[in-house]
PDB file of C-alpha atoms in Angstrom:
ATOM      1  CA  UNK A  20       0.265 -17.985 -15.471  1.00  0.00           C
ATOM      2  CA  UNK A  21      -3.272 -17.521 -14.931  1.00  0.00           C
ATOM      3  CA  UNK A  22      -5.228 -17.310 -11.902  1.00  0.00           C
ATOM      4  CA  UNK A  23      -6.841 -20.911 -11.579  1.00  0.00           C
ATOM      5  CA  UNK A  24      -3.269 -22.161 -12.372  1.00  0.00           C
ATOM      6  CA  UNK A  25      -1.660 -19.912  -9.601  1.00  0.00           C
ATOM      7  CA  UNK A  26      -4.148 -21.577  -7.196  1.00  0.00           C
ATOM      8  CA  UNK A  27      -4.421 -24.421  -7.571  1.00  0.00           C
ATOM      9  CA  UNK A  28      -0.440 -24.419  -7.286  1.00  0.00           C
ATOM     10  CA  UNK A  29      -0.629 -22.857  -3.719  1.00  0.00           C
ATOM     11  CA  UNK A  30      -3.201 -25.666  -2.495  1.00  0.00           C
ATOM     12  CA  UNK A  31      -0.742 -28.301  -3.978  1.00  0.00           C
ATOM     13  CA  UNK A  32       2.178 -26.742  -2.221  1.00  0.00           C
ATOM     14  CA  UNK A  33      -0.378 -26.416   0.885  1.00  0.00           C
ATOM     15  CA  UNK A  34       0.115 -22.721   0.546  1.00  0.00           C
ATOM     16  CA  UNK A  35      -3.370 -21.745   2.105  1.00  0.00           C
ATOM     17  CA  UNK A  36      -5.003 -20.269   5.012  1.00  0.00           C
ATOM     18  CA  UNK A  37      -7.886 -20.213   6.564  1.00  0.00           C
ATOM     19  CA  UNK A  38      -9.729 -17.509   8.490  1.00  0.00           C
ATOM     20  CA  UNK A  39     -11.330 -18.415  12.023  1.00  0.00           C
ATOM     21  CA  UNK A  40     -14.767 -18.502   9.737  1.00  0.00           C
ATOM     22  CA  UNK A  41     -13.682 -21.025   7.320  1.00  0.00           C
ATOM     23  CA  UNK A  42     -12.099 -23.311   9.730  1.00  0.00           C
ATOM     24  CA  UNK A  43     -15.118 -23.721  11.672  1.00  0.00           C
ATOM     25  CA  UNK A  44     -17.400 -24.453   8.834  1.00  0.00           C
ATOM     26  CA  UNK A  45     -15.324 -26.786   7.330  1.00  0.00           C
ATOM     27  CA  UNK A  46     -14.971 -28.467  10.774  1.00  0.00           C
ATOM     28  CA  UNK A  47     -18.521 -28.506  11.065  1.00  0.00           C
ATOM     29  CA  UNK A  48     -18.803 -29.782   7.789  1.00  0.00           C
ATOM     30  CA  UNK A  49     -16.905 -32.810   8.465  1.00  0.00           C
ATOM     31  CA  UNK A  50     -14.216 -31.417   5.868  1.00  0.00           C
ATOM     32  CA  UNK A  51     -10.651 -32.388   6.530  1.00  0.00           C
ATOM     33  CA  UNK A  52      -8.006 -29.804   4.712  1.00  0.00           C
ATOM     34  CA  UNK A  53      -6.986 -32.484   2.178  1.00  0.00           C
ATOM     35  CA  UNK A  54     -10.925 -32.502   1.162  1.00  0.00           C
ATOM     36  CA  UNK A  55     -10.269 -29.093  -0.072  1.00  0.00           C
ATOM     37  CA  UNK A  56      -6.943 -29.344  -1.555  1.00  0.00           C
ATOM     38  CA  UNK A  57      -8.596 -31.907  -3.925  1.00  0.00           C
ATOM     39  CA  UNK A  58     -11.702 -29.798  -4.573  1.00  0.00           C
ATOM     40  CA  UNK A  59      -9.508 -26.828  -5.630  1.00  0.00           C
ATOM     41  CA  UNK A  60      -7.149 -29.106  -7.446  1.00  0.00           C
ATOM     42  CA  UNK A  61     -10.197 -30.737  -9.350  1.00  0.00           C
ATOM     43  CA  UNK A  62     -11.971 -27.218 -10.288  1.00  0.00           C
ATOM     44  CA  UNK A  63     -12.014 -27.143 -14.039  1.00  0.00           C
ATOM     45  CA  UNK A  64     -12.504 -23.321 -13.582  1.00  0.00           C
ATOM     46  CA  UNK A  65     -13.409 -20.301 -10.714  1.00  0.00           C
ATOM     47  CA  UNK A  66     -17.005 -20.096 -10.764  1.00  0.00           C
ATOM     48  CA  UNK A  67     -17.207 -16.505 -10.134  1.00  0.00           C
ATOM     49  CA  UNK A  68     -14.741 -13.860  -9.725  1.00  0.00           C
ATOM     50  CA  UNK A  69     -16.477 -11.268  -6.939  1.00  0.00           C
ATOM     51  CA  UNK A  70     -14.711  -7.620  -5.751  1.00  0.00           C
ATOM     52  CA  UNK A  71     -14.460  -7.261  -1.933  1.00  0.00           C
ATOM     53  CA  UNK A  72     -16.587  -3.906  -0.404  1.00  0.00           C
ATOM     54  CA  UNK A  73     -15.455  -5.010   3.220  1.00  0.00           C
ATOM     55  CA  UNK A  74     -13.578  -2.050   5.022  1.00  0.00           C
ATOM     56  CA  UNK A  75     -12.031  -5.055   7.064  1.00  0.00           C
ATOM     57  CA  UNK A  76     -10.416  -6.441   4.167  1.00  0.00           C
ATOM     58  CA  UNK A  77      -6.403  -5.960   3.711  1.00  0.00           C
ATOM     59  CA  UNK A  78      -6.906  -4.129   0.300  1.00  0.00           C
ATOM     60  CA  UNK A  79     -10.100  -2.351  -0.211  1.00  0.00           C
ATOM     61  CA  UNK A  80     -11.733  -4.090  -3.846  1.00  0.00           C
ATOM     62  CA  UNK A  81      -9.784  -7.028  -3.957  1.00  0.00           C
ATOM     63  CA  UNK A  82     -10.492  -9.880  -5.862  1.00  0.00           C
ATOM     64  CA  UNK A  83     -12.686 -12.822  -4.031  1.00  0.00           C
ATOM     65  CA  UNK A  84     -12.459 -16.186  -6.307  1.00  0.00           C
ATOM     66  CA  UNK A  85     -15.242 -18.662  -5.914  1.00  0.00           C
ATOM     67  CA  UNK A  86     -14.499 -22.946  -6.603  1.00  0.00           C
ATOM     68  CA  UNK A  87     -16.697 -25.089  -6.309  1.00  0.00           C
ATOM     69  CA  UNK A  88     -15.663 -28.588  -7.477  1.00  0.00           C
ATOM     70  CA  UNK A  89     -15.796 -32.151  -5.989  1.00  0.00           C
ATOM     71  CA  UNK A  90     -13.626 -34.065  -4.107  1.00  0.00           C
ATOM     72  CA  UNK A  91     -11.746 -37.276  -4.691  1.00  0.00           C
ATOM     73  CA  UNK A  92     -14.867 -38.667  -2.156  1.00  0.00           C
ATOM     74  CA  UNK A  93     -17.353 -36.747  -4.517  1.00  0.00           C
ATOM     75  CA  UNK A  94     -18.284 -34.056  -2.288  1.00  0.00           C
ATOM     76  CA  UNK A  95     -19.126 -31.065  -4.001  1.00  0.00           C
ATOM     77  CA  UNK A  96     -17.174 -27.926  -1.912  1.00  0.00           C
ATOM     78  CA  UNK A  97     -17.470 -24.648  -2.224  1.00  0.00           C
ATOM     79  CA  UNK A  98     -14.582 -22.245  -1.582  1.00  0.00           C
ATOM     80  CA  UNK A  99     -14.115 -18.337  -1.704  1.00  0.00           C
ATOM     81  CA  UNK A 100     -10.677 -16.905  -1.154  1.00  0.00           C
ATOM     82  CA  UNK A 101      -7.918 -14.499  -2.608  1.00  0.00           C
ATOM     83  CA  UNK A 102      -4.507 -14.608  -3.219  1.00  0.00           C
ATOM     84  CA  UNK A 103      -2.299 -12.582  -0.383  1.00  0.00           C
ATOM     85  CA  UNK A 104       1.108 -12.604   1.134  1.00  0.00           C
ATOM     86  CA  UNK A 105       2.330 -13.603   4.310  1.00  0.00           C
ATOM     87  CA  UNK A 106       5.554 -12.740   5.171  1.00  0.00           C
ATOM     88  CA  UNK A 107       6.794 -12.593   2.112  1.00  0.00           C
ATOM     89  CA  UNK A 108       5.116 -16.031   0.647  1.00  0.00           C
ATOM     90  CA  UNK A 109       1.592 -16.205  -1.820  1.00  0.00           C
ATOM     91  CA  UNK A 110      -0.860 -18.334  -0.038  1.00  0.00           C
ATOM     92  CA  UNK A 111      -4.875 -18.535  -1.072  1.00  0.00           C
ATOM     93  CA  UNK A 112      -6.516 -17.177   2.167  1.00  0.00           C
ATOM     94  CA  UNK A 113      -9.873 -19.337   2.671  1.00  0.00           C
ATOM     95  CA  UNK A 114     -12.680 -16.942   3.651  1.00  0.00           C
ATOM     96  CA  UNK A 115     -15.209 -19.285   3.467  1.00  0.00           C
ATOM     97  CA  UNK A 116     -15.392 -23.376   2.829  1.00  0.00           C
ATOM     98  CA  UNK A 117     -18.726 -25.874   2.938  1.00  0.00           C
ATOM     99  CA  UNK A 118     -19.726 -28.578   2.003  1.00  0.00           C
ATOM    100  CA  UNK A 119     -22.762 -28.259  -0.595  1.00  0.00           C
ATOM    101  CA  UNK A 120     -23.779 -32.078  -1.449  1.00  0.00           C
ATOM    102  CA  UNK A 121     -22.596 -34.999  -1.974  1.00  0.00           C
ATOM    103  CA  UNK A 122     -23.126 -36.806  -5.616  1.00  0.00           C
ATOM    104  CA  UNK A 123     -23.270 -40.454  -6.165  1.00  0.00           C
TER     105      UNK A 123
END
């Protein structure tokens, strides 16, 4: 199954997480959780696949995957996470999600 596929299971299944980061700017955003769920579910591809340098990160190099895609609404978001394992589940972990623009 490829990557894209994998994902956009996990937001279906509301397998995601978001870091402290990403929930405030898609707070501030006026973003609700189902605003991204669509966006990711609506990407016709990841925009840009990006290696990690942060020491902080869980595994040093991993794989960052950037969507951007509307919403239902029309809102184009943009979304950067990787796929990681929590207790024994796959969940995308949100490291960063904003609004861009909104299209008419």
């Amino acid at each position: 199954m490829d990557i894209l596929t994998r994902i956009k299971r996990l937001a279906i299944a509301h397998q995601i997480r978001f870091t402290a980061k990403a929930e405030d700017e898609r707070i501030r955003d006026g973003l609700s959780v189902e605003d991204i769920v669509e966006s990711i579910v609506n990407a016709p591809a990841i925009t840009q696949v990006l290696r990690s340098t942060s020491p902080a990160r869980q595994e040093r190099k991993e794989k960052l995957y950037v969507i951007v895609s509307l919403n239902y609404g029309g809102t184009l978001v943009y979304t950067k996470g990787t796929l990681r394992t929590f207790h024994g589940v796959e969940e995308f972990y949100i490291l960063i999600s904003s609004k861009r623009s909104v299209m008419s």
